[in-house]
PDB file of C-alpha atoms in Angstrom:
ATOM      1  CA  MET A1438      98.419 138.984  96.954  1.00 84.00           C
ATOM      2  CA  PRO A1439      98.656 135.415  96.484  1.00 92.00           C
ATOM      3  CA  GLN A1440      94.857 133.831  96.962  1.00 96.00           C
ATOM      4  CA  VAL A1441      95.495 131.001  99.186  1.00 97.00           C
ATOM      5  CA  LEU A1442      97.997 130.523 102.501  1.00 97.00           C
ATOM      6  CA  VAL A1443      99.358 127.191 103.395  1.00 98.00           C
ATOM      7  CA  ILE A1444     100.652 126.100 106.520  1.00 98.00           C
ATOM      8  CA  CYS A1445     102.675 123.000 106.005  1.00 97.00           C
ATOM      9  CA  GLY A1446     105.317 120.728 106.908  1.00 95.00           C
ATOM     10  CA  ALA A1447     106.535 118.066 109.851  1.00 97.00           C
ATOM     11  CA  THR A1448     104.380 117.074 112.317  1.00 97.00           C
ATOM     12  CA  ALA A1449     104.487 118.640 115.909  1.00 97.00           C
ATOM     13  CA  THR A1450     105.813 122.275 114.718  1.00 97.00           C
ATOM     14  CA  GLY A1451     103.059 124.237 115.389  1.00 97.00           C
ATOM     15  CA  LYS A1452     101.081 124.574 111.887  1.00 97.00           C
ATOM     16  CA  THR A1453      97.779 124.258 113.453  1.00 97.00           C
ATOM     17  CA  ALA A1454      97.904 127.008 116.144  1.00 97.00           C
ATOM     18  CA  LEU A1455      99.691 129.293 113.317  1.00 98.00           C
ATOM     19  CA  ALA A1456      97.220 128.919 111.085  1.00 98.00           C
ATOM     20  CA  ALA A1457      94.257 129.229 113.428  1.00 98.00           C
ATOM     21  CA  GLU A1458      95.572 132.637 113.930  1.00 98.00           C
ATOM     22  CA  CYS A1459      96.389 133.436 110.733  1.00 98.00           C
ATOM     23  CA  ALA A1460      93.235 132.799 109.538  1.00 98.00           C
ATOM     24  CA  LYS A1461      91.437 134.955 112.831  1.00 98.00           C
ATOM     25  CA  ILE A1462      93.481 137.872 111.412  1.00 97.00           C
ATOM     26  CA  LEU A1463      92.244 137.249 107.493  1.00 97.00           C
ATOM     27  CA  GLY A1464      89.134 137.100 108.543  1.00 97.00           C
ATOM     28  CA  SER A1465      88.734 133.641 106.720  1.00 98.00           C
ATOM     29  CA  ALA A1466      88.906 129.731 107.550  1.00 98.00           C
ATOM     30  CA  VAL A1467      91.207 126.925 107.783  1.00 98.00           C
ATOM     31  CA  ILE A1468      91.014 124.156 105.473  1.00 98.00           C
ATOM     32  CA  SER A1469      92.662 120.775 107.077  1.00 98.00           C
ATOM     33  CA  ALA A1470      94.689 118.813 105.035  1.00 98.00           C
ATOM     34  CA  ASP A1471      95.408 116.291 107.010  1.00 97.00           C
ATOM     35  CA  SER A1472      94.727 112.560 106.353  1.00 95.00           C
ATOM     36  CA  GLN A1473      93.388 111.393 109.818  1.00 96.00           C
ATOM     37  CA  LEU A1474      91.294 114.358 110.914  1.00 97.00           C
ATOM     38  CA  VAL A1475      88.929 113.947 108.262  1.00 98.00           C
ATOM     39  CA  TYR A1476      87.761 110.195 110.561  1.00 97.00           C
ATOM     40  CA  LYS A1477      85.577 110.831 113.421  1.00 97.00           C
ATOM     41  CA  GLY A1478      86.455 109.553 116.971  1.00 97.00           C
ATOM     42  CA  LEU A1479      90.191 110.004 116.529  1.00 97.00           C
ATOM     43  CA  ASP A1480      90.726 112.711 118.302  1.00 98.00           C
ATOM     44  CA  ILE A1481      93.973 111.784 120.348  1.00 97.00           C
ATOM     45  CA  GLY A1482      96.268 110.130 118.527  1.00 97.00           C
ATOM     46  CA  THR A1483      95.759 112.572 115.731  1.00 97.00           C
ATOM     47  CA  ALA A1484      96.031 115.908 117.930  1.00 96.00           C
ATOM     48  CA  LYS A1485      92.855 117.086 116.839  1.00 97.00           C
ATOM     49  CA  PRO A1486      92.204 120.840 117.738  1.00 97.00           C
ATOM     50  CA  SER A1487      89.906 121.772 120.316  1.00 97.00           C
ATOM     51  CA  GLU A1488      87.698 124.316 119.673  1.00 97.00           C
ATOM     52  CA  GLU A1489      89.788 126.570 122.151  1.00 97.00           C
ATOM     53  CA  GLU A1490      92.403 125.995 119.821  1.00 98.00           C
ATOM     54  CA  LYS A1491      90.570 126.746 116.802  1.00 98.00           C
ATOM     55  CA  LEU A1492      90.647 130.476 118.205  1.00 98.00           C
ATOM     56  CA  GLY A1493      86.682 130.626 116.977  1.00 98.00           C
ATOM     57  CA  VAL A1494      88.073 130.241 113.303  1.00 98.00           C
ATOM     58  CA  ARG A1495      85.527 127.927 110.949  1.00 98.00           C
ATOM     59  CA  HIS A1496      87.867 124.721 110.302  1.00 98.00           C
ATOM     60  CA  TYR A1497      86.818 122.436 107.674  1.00 98.00           C
ATOM     61  CA  MET A1498      87.819 118.681 106.678  1.00 98.00           C
ATOM     62  CA  ILE A1499      88.238 117.487 110.529  1.00 98.00           C
ATOM     63  CA  ASP A1500      85.360 114.997 111.234  1.00 98.00           C
ATOM     64  CA  VAL A1501      83.977 114.545 107.996  1.00 98.00           C
ATOM     65  CA  ALA A1502      84.062 110.929 107.655  1.00 97.00           C
ATOM     66  CA  GLU A1503      83.412 107.664 110.057  1.00 96.00           C
ATOM     67  CA  PRO A1504      86.439 105.580 110.804  1.00 96.00           C
ATOM     68  CA  SER A1505      84.858 102.412 108.876  1.00 94.00           C
ATOM     69  CA  SER A1506      85.283 104.572 105.537  1.00 92.00           C
ATOM     70  CA  GLN A1507      88.045 104.210 103.314  1.00 84.00           C
ATOM     71  CA  TYR A1508      88.733 108.435 103.060  1.00 88.00           C
ATOM     72  CA  SER A1509      90.811 108.707  99.297  1.00 86.00           C
ATOM     73  CA  VAL A1510      92.775 112.347  98.328  1.00 86.00           C
ATOM     74  CA  SER A1511      89.858 111.689  95.193  1.00 83.00           C
ATOM     75  CA  ASP A1512      86.967 112.485  97.748  1.00 90.00           C
ATOM     76  CA  TYR A1513      88.864 115.023  99.859  1.00 93.00           C
ATOM     77  CA  GLN A1514      89.862 116.616  96.586  1.00 92.00           C
ATOM     78  CA  THR A1515      86.054 116.529  96.181  1.00 93.00           C
ATOM     79  CA  ALA A1516      84.777 117.982  99.698  1.00 97.00           C
ATOM     80  CA  ALA A1517      87.075 120.439 100.213  1.00 98.00           C
ATOM     81  CA  LEU A1518      88.368 121.967  96.860  1.00 97.00           C
ATOM     82  CA  PRO A1519      84.640 123.797  96.716  1.00 97.00           C
ATOM     83  CA  VAL A1520      85.228 125.291  99.902  1.00 98.00           C
ATOM     84  CA  VAL A1521      88.870 127.175  98.829  1.00 98.00           C
ATOM     85  CA  GLU A1522      87.271 128.204  95.352  1.00 97.00           C
ATOM     86  CA  ARG A1523      84.410 129.889  97.755  1.00 98.00           C
ATOM     87  CA  TYR A1524      86.658 131.851  99.717  1.00 98.00           C
ATOM     88  CA  VAL A1525      89.253 132.872  96.704  1.00 97.00           C
ATOM     89  CA  LYS A1526      85.810 133.870  95.053  1.00 97.00           C
ATOM     90  CA  GLU A1527      84.455 136.115  97.831  1.00 97.00           C
ATOM     91  CA  GLY A1528      88.102 137.732  98.298  1.00 96.00           C
ATOM     92  CA  LYS A1529      88.917 136.342 101.399  1.00 97.00           C
ATOM     93  CA  ILE A1530      92.196 134.163 101.605  1.00 97.00           C
ATOM     94  CA  PRO A1531      91.670 130.640 103.196  1.00 98.00           C
ATOM     95  CA  VAL A1532      94.080 128.948 105.090  1.00 98.00           C
ATOM     96  CA  ILE A1533      94.723 125.252 103.968  1.00 98.00           C
ATOM     97  CA  CYS A1534      96.934 123.757 106.765  1.00 98.00           C
ATOM     98  CA  GLY A1535      98.754 120.027 107.015  1.00 97.00           C
ATOM     99  CA  GLY A1536     101.342 117.319 106.655  1.00 96.00           C
ATOM    100  CA  THR A1537      99.530 115.297 103.998  1.00 94.00           C
ATOM    101  CA  GLY A1538     101.375 116.537 101.096  1.00 92.00           C
ATOM    102  CA  PHE A1539      98.897 114.919  98.645  1.00 89.00           C
ATOM    103  CA  TYR A1540      95.998 116.454  99.872  1.00 94.00           C
ATOM    104  CA  ILE A1541      97.459 119.861  99.750  1.00 96.00           C
ATOM    105  CA  ASN A1542      98.565 119.377  96.062  1.00 91.00           C
ATOM    106  CA  SER A1543      95.410 117.921  94.991  1.00 90.00           C
ATOM    107  CA  LEU A1544      93.649 121.126  96.136  1.00 95.00           C
ATOM    108  CA  LEU A1545      96.855 123.649  94.519  1.00 95.00           C
ATOM    109  CA  PHE A1546      97.100 122.089  91.625  1.00 90.00           C
ATOM    110  CA  GLU A1547      95.390 120.147  88.425  1.00 80.00           C
ATOM    111  CA  MET A1548      96.489 116.937  89.297  1.00 59.00           C
ATOM    112  CA  SER A1549      95.241 113.910  87.548  1.00 52.00           C
ATOM    113  CA  TYR A1550      95.993 111.087  89.998  1.00 50.00           C
ATOM    114  CA  GLY A1551      92.424 112.658  91.634  1.00 49.00           C
ATOM    115  CA  HIS A1552      90.212 112.323  88.544  1.00 59.00           C
ATOM    116  CA  VAL A1553      89.920 108.329  89.285  1.00 67.00           C
ATOM    117  CA  ALA A1554      87.000 107.863  91.197  1.00 68.00           C
ATOM    118  CA  ALA A1555      88.028 105.546  94.568  1.00 73.00           C
ATOM    119  CA  ALA A1556      86.780 101.949  93.820  1.00 80.00           C
ATOM    120  CA  PRO A1557      86.353 100.680  97.132  1.00 85.00           C
ATOM    121  CA  ALA A1558      85.288  97.412  96.137  1.00 88.00           C
ATOM    122  CA  VAL A1559      89.178  96.759  93.932  1.00 90.00           C
ATOM    123  CA  ARG A1560      90.613  98.628  97.228  1.00 88.00           C
ATOM    124  CA  GLU A1561      89.042  96.169  99.965  1.00 91.00           C
ATOM    125  CA  LYS A1562      90.570  93.339  98.088  1.00 93.00           C
ATOM    126  CA  TYR A1563      94.014  94.496  97.874  1.00 93.00           C
ATOM    127  CA  GLU A1564      93.561  95.677 101.915  1.00 92.00           C
ATOM    128  CA  LYS A1565      92.656  91.818 102.845  1.00 92.00           C
ATOM    129  CA  MET A1566      95.381  90.386 100.710  1.00 93.00           C
ATOM    130  CA  ALA A1567      98.008  92.584 102.466  1.00 92.00           C
ATOM    131  CA  ILE A1568      96.659  91.155 105.370  1.00 92.00           C
ATOM    132  CA  THR A1569      96.679  87.463 104.016  1.00 93.00           C
ATOM    133  CA  GLU A1570      99.345  87.407 101.922  1.00 93.00           C
ATOM    134  CA  GLY A1571     101.401  90.063 103.055  1.00 91.00           C
ATOM    135  CA  LYS A1572     102.399  93.757 101.355  1.00 89.00           C
ATOM    136  CA  GLU A1573     104.833  91.845  98.888  1.00 90.00           C
ATOM    137  CA  ALA A1574     102.179  89.968  97.718  1.00 93.00           C
ATOM    138  CA  VAL A1575     100.103  93.236  96.555  1.00 94.00           C
ATOM    139  CA  PHE A1576     103.614  95.125  95.388  1.00 92.00           C
ATOM    140  CA  ALA A1577     104.152  92.291  93.129  1.00 94.00           C
ATOM    141  CA  ILE A1578     100.804  92.143  91.380  1.00 94.00           C
ATOM    142  CA  LEU A1579     101.691  96.299  90.705  1.00 92.00           C
ATOM    143  CA  GLU A1580     105.179  95.192  89.546  1.00 91.00           C
ATOM    144  CA  ARG A1581     103.495  93.323  86.971  1.00 92.00           C
ATOM    145  CA  GLU A1582     100.363  95.456  85.797  1.00 91.00           C
ATOM    146  CA  ASP A1583     102.188  98.624  85.837  1.00 89.00           C
ATOM    147  CA  PRO A1584     106.315  98.542  85.911  1.00 89.00           C
ATOM    148  CA  GLU A1585     106.805 101.810  86.050  1.00 87.00           C
ATOM    149  CA  ALA A1586     104.745 103.151  88.757  1.00 84.00           C
ATOM    150  CA  ALA A1587     106.190 100.190  90.760  1.00 86.00           C
ATOM    151  CA  ALA A1588     109.709 101.018  90.650  1.00 83.00           C
ATOM    152  CA  LYS A1589     108.517 104.763  92.172  1.00 77.00           C
ATOM    153  CA  LEU A1590     107.031 103.661  95.297  1.00 78.00           C
ATOM    154  CA  HIS A1591     108.190 100.830  98.702  1.00 77.00           C
ATOM    155  CA  PRO A1592     106.419  98.143  98.961  1.00 80.00           C
ATOM    156  CA  ASN A1593     105.674  99.057 102.226  1.00 75.00           C
ATOM    157  CA  ASP A1594     103.789 102.160 100.583  1.00 79.00           C
ATOM    158  CA  LEU A1595     100.735 100.236 100.853  1.00 86.00           C
ATOM    159  CA  LYS A1596      98.305 103.006 100.454  1.00 82.00           C
ATOM    160  CA  ARG A1597      99.655 104.134  97.317  1.00 82.00           C
ATOM    161  CA  VAL A1598     100.424 101.006  96.239  1.00 90.00           C
ATOM    162  CA  ILE A1599      97.196 100.211  95.861  1.00 91.00           C
ATOM    163  CA  ARG A1600      95.810 103.277  94.717  1.00 87.00           C
ATOM    164  CA  ALA A1601      98.058 102.710  91.603  1.00 88.00           C
ATOM    165  CA  LEU A1602      95.770  99.192  91.259  1.00 91.00           C
ATOM    166  CA  GLU A1603      93.205 101.060  92.069  1.00 89.00           C
ATOM    167  CA  ILE A1604      93.485 103.358  89.104  1.00 87.00           C
ATOM    168  CA  LYS A1605      94.520 100.402  86.726  1.00 86.00           C
ATOM    169  CA  GLU A1606      91.451  98.198  87.338  1.00 87.00           C
ATOM    170  CA  ALA A1607      88.845 100.863  87.927  1.00 78.00           C
ATOM    171  CA  GLY A1608      90.102 104.033  85.458  1.00 74.00           C
ATOM    172  CA  GLY A1609      91.973 101.294  83.044  1.00 79.00           C
ATOM    173  CA  ILE A1610      94.890 102.502  82.473  1.00 77.00           C
ATOM    174  CA  LYS A1611      97.739 102.897  84.213  1.00 82.00           C
ATOM    175  CA  LYS A1612      99.149 105.006  86.440  1.00 77.00           C
ATOM    176  CA  SER A1613     102.567 105.283  84.920  1.00 70.00           C
ATOM    177  CA  ASP A1614     100.445 106.633  82.174  1.00 70.00           C
ATOM    178  CA  LEU A1615      98.868 109.891  83.969  1.00 69.00           C
ATOM    179  CA  HIS A1616     100.913 112.582  83.817  1.00 60.00           C
ATOM    180  CA  ASP A1617     100.543 114.687  86.556  1.00 56.00           C
ATOM    181  CA  GLU A1618     101.255 118.557  85.988  1.00 59.00           C
ATOM    182  CA  ASN A1619     101.571 120.728  88.758  1.00 72.00           C
ATOM    183  CA  ILE A1620      99.183 123.603  86.738  1.00 82.00           C
ATOM    184  CA  PRO A1621      98.365 126.196  90.115  1.00 91.00           C
ATOM    185  CA  ARG A1622      95.223 126.585  90.634  1.00 93.00           C
ATOM    186  CA  PHE A1623      95.269 129.787  92.651  1.00 95.00           C
ATOM    187  CA  THR A1624      98.509 132.087  93.953  1.00 95.00           C
ATOM    188  CA  TYR A1625      99.705 130.966  96.931  1.00 96.00           C
ATOM    189  CA  LEU A1626     102.145 131.465  99.473  1.00 96.00           C
ATOM    190  CA  ALA A1627     103.382 128.357 101.803  1.00 97.00           C
ATOM    191  CA  VAL A1628     104.792 128.703 104.745  1.00 97.00           C
ATOM    192  CA  CYS A1629     106.694 126.132 106.873  1.00 97.00           C
ATOM    193  CA  ILE A1630     108.167 125.976 110.064  1.00 97.00           C
ATOM    194  CA  ASP A1631     111.585 125.184 110.263  1.00 95.00           C
ATOM    195  CA  TYR A1632     112.819 123.493 113.558  1.00 97.00           C
ATOM    196  CA  PRO A1633     116.319 122.186 113.984  1.00 96.00           C
ATOM    197  CA  ARG A1634     116.055 118.187 113.611  1.00 95.00           C
ATOM    198  CA  GLU A1635     117.165 117.347 117.386  1.00 96.00           C
ATOM    199  CA  GLN A1636     114.415 119.886 118.654  1.00 97.00           C
ATOM    200  CA  LEU A1637     111.910 118.958 116.470  1.00 98.00           C
ATOM    201  CA  TYR A1638     112.179 115.283 117.680  1.00 97.00           C
ATOM    202  CA  GLU A1639     111.914 116.452 121.184  1.00 98.00           C
ATOM    203  CA  ARG A1640     108.889 118.096 120.164  1.00 98.00           C
ATOM    204  CA  ILE A1641     107.671 114.675 118.751  1.00 98.00           C
ATOM    205  CA  ASN A1642     108.789 112.898 121.912  1.00 98.00           C
ATOM    206  CA  LEU A1643     106.735 115.412 123.534  1.00 98.00           C
ATOM    207  CA  ARG A1644     103.832 114.635 121.924  1.00 97.00           C
ATOM    208  CA  VAL A1645     103.841 111.016 121.921  1.00 97.00           C
ATOM    209  CA  ASP A1646     103.996 111.304 125.892  1.00 97.00           C
ATOM    210  CA  LYS A1647     100.838 113.544 126.617  1.00 97.00           C
ATOM    211  CA  MET A1648      98.916 111.291 124.480  1.00 97.00           C
ATOM    212  CA  PHE A1649      99.198 109.242 126.514  1.00 97.00           C
ATOM    213  CA  GLU A1650      98.439 110.832 129.497  1.00 97.00           C
ATOM    214  CA  ASN A1651      95.137 112.051 127.321  1.00 97.00           C
ATOM    215  CA  GLY A1652      93.906 108.178 127.266  1.00 97.00           C
ATOM    216  CA  LEU A1653      95.337 107.469 123.744  1.00 97.00           C
ATOM    217  CA  LEU A1654      95.078 103.327 124.955  1.00 96.00           C
ATOM    218  CA  ASP A1655      91.464 104.119 125.550  1.00 96.00           C
ATOM    219  CA  GLU A1656      90.803 105.764 122.258  1.00 97.00           C
ATOM    220  CA  VAL A1657      92.256 102.762 120.439  1.00 97.00           C
ATOM    221  CA  GLN A1658      90.424 100.523 123.148  1.00 96.00           C
ATOM    222  CA  GLY A1659      86.781 102.266 122.291  1.00 96.00           C
ATOM    223  CA  LEU A1660      87.618 101.772 118.559  1.00 97.00           C
ATOM    224  CA  LEU A1661      88.132  98.476 118.381  1.00 96.00           C
ATOM    225  CA  ALA A1662      84.941  97.964 120.946  1.00 96.00           C
ATOM    226  CA  GLU A1663      83.116  99.146 118.212  1.00 96.00           C
ATOM    227  CA  GLY A1664      84.566  96.899 115.957  1.00 96.00           C
ATOM    228  CA  ILE A1665      86.754  99.384 114.399  1.00 96.00           C
ATOM    229  CA  ASP A1666      90.128  97.189 114.157  1.00 93.00           C
ATOM    230  CA  GLU A1667      93.642  96.793 111.750  1.00 90.00           C
ATOM    231  CA  ASN A1668      91.197  96.349 108.935  1.00 89.00           C
ATOM    232  CA  TYR A1669      90.078 100.011 108.533  1.00 92.00           C
ATOM    233  CA  ARG A1670      92.213 102.447 107.052  1.00 90.00           C
ATOM    234  CA  CYS A1671      92.083 105.187 109.823  1.00 94.00           C
ATOM    235  CA  MET A1672      93.545 102.305 111.927  1.00 95.00           C
ATOM    236  CA  GLN A1673      96.883 101.818 110.188  1.00 91.00           C
ATOM    237  CA  ALA A1674      97.473 105.533 111.244  1.00 94.00           C
ATOM    238  CA  ILE A1675     100.387 106.720 113.274  1.00 95.00           C
ATOM    239  CA  GLY A1676      99.664 106.258 117.061  1.00 96.00           C
ATOM    240  CA  TYR A1677      96.518 103.601 116.351  1.00 97.00           C
ATOM    241  CA  LYS A1678      98.428 101.016 114.603  1.00 95.00           C
ATOM    242  CA  GLU A1679     101.347 101.051 116.718  1.00 96.00           C
ATOM    243  CA  VAL A1680      99.070 100.444 119.415  1.00 96.00           C
ATOM    244  CA  LEU A1681      97.224  97.576 117.858  1.00 95.00           C
ATOM    245  CA  GLU A1682     100.455  95.679 117.569  1.00 93.00           C
ATOM    246  CA  CYS A1683     101.053  95.912 120.908  1.00 93.00           C
ATOM    247  CA  LEU A1684      97.961  95.438 122.428  1.00 92.00           C
ATOM    248  CA  LYS A1685      98.086  92.568 119.982  1.00 91.00           C
ATOM    249  CA  ASN A1686     101.051  90.514 121.345  1.00 92.00           C
ATOM    250  CA  GLY A1687     100.683  91.789 124.932  1.00 93.00           C
ATOM    251  CA  LEU A1688     103.973  94.599 124.540  1.00 92.00           C
ATOM    252  CA  SER A1689     104.121  97.662 127.596  1.00 93.00           C
ATOM    253  CA  GLN A1690     102.649 100.629 127.064  1.00 92.00           C
ATOM    254  CA  SER A1691     106.201 101.782 127.344  1.00 94.00           C
ATOM    255  CA  THR A1692     107.197  99.962 124.169  1.00 94.00           C
ATOM    256  CA  MET A1693     104.460 101.739 122.436  1.00 95.00           C
ATOM    257  CA  ARG A1694     105.365 105.264 123.389  1.00 96.00           C
ATOM    258  CA  ASP A1695     109.128 104.324 122.210  1.00 97.00           C
ATOM    259  CA  ILE A1696     107.438 102.863 119.005  1.00 97.00           C
ATOM    260  CA  ILE A1697     105.548 105.372 118.017  1.00 97.00           C
ATOM    261  CA  LYS A1698     108.214 108.284 119.030  1.00 97.00           C
ATOM    262  CA  GLN A1699     110.147 106.320 116.483  1.00 97.00           C
ATOM    263  CA  ASN A1700     107.938 105.883 113.916  1.00 96.00           C
ATOM    264  CA  THR A1701     106.630 109.510 113.995  1.00 97.00           C
ATOM    265  CA  ARG A1702     110.455 110.762 113.919  1.00 97.00           C
ATOM    266  CA  ARG A1703     110.636 108.871 110.671  1.00 95.00           C
ATOM    267  CA  TYR A1704     106.919 110.474 109.025  1.00 95.00           C
ATOM    268  CA  ALA A1705     108.500 113.725 110.193  1.00 96.00           C
ATOM    269  CA  LYS A1706     111.690 113.136 108.096  1.00 94.00           C
ATOM    270  CA  ARG A1707     109.432 111.898 105.146  1.00 94.00           C
ATOM    271  CA  GLN A1708     107.473 115.196 105.230  1.00 95.00           C
ATOM    272  CA  ILE A1709     110.184 117.131 105.488  1.00 95.00           C
ATOM    273  CA  THR A1710     111.547 115.814 102.012  1.00 93.00           C
ATOM    274  CA  PHE A1711     108.245 116.079 100.472  1.00 92.00           C
ATOM    275  CA  PHE A1712     107.580 119.399 101.194  1.00 94.00           C
ATOM    276  CA  LYS A1713     111.068 121.148  99.936  1.00 91.00           C
ATOM    277  CA  LYS A1714     109.835 120.048  96.965  1.00 88.00           C
ATOM    278  CA  MET A1715     107.037 122.617  96.965  1.00 91.00           C
ATOM    279  CA  PRO A1716     107.089 126.104  94.955  1.00 88.00           C
ATOM    280  CA  HIS A1717     106.930 129.088  96.816  1.00 84.00           C
ATOM    281  CA  LEU A1718     107.936 127.543 100.111  1.00 94.00           C
ATOM    282  CA  VAL A1719     109.127 129.549 102.959  1.00 96.00           C
ATOM    283  CA  HIS A1720     111.123 128.586 105.688  1.00 96.00           C
ATOM    284  CA  LEU A1721     110.721 130.218 108.823  1.00 96.00           C
ATOM    285  CA  ALA A1722     112.700 129.546 111.870  1.00 97.00           C
ATOM    286  CA  PRO A1723     110.522 128.887 115.308  1.00 96.00           C
ATOM    287  CA  GLU A1724     110.716 132.301 116.433  1.00 96.00           C
ATOM    288  CA  GLU A1725     109.694 133.820 113.611  1.00 96.00           C
ATOM    289  CA  ALA A1726     106.618 131.863 112.690  1.00 96.00           C
ATOM    290  CA  VAL A1727     104.090 133.918 114.341  1.00 97.00           C
ATOM    291  CA  ALA A1728     100.850 135.224 112.760  1.00 97.00           C
ATOM    292  CA  GLU A1729     102.031 139.075 112.072  1.00 96.00           C
ATOM    293  CA  ASN A1730     105.163 137.883 109.922  1.00 96.00           C
ATOM    294  CA  VAL A1731     103.212 135.508 107.699  1.00 97.00           C
ATOM    295  CA  ILE A1732     100.718 138.501 106.711  1.00 96.00           C
ATOM    296  CA  ALA A1733     103.456 140.546 106.421  1.00 96.00           C
ATOM    297  CA  LEU A1734     104.538 137.987 104.023  1.00 95.00           C
ATOM    298  CA  LEU A1735     101.330 137.765 101.868  1.00 94.00           C
ATOM    299  CA  LYS A1736     101.109 141.362 101.713  1.00 89.00           C
ATOM    300  CA  ASP A1737     104.703 141.346 100.476  1.00 87.00           C
ATOM    301  CA  GLY A1738     103.585 139.239  97.581  1.00 72.00           C
ATOM    302  CA  ASN A1739     106.955 138.120  96.304  1.00 56.00           C
ATOM    303  CA  VAL A1740     105.764 134.530  95.376  1.00 52.00           C
TER     304      VAL A1740
END
């Protein structure tokens, strides 16, 4: 039987509920792999699970960082990997759940991109440059310093562009010289809930509408009142950055909703593309994506 269960895939597919149900049956825990759920105070826009939705199951890696922090995949791996290892050592099957592929890979595989520690000063320098001079200016530096890494990235993928520069300046090695080998740490089964595209988009639209009904605008304004503005990494999350931009430009709430829906749909497409490359990934139709079926797949162990 696999040592670890992964519930992954696009946003708004019901991963959180399925993971909690599976962990409850397994008598284990959920390790969140979402780059925004780590932040305290970002609840509505991240669809953070309520205590009721957790089903009494222990959830890790939620609310572990202040919104003012610059949380990285290396920080995540340092905190989350020992939790996974502990459950595996105890003979329990932890459930990793989320849509942030790099977080999931940092737990499942030996990956050298996580071996260079975060360098907040370097990161802050380039984040400020992106604001004052534009993302293209930051990307141009990467093209000069590490053209091979730049060739695999888009100028708009600012997080990874800055991370590559961070590795170069703080680690003294080019990102392109790091050979990220996918050496599994654990045997695992990965499950993805596979909604038809139009149905997925409708779920995304409904989720965004619900976020506004639950007070997303008030949540963002509350963060702004605490001094958490567009210069902080957490506010670059989909939902938050669009609200900030619309508030700055005096755009309507209806416009905010439409932009967030569009950007979330685009993000979902990127997630789907990313996870298609994951070994041992089983796609389940929505009607098949119930805990009992997933547990049965685990017991079969054919991964």
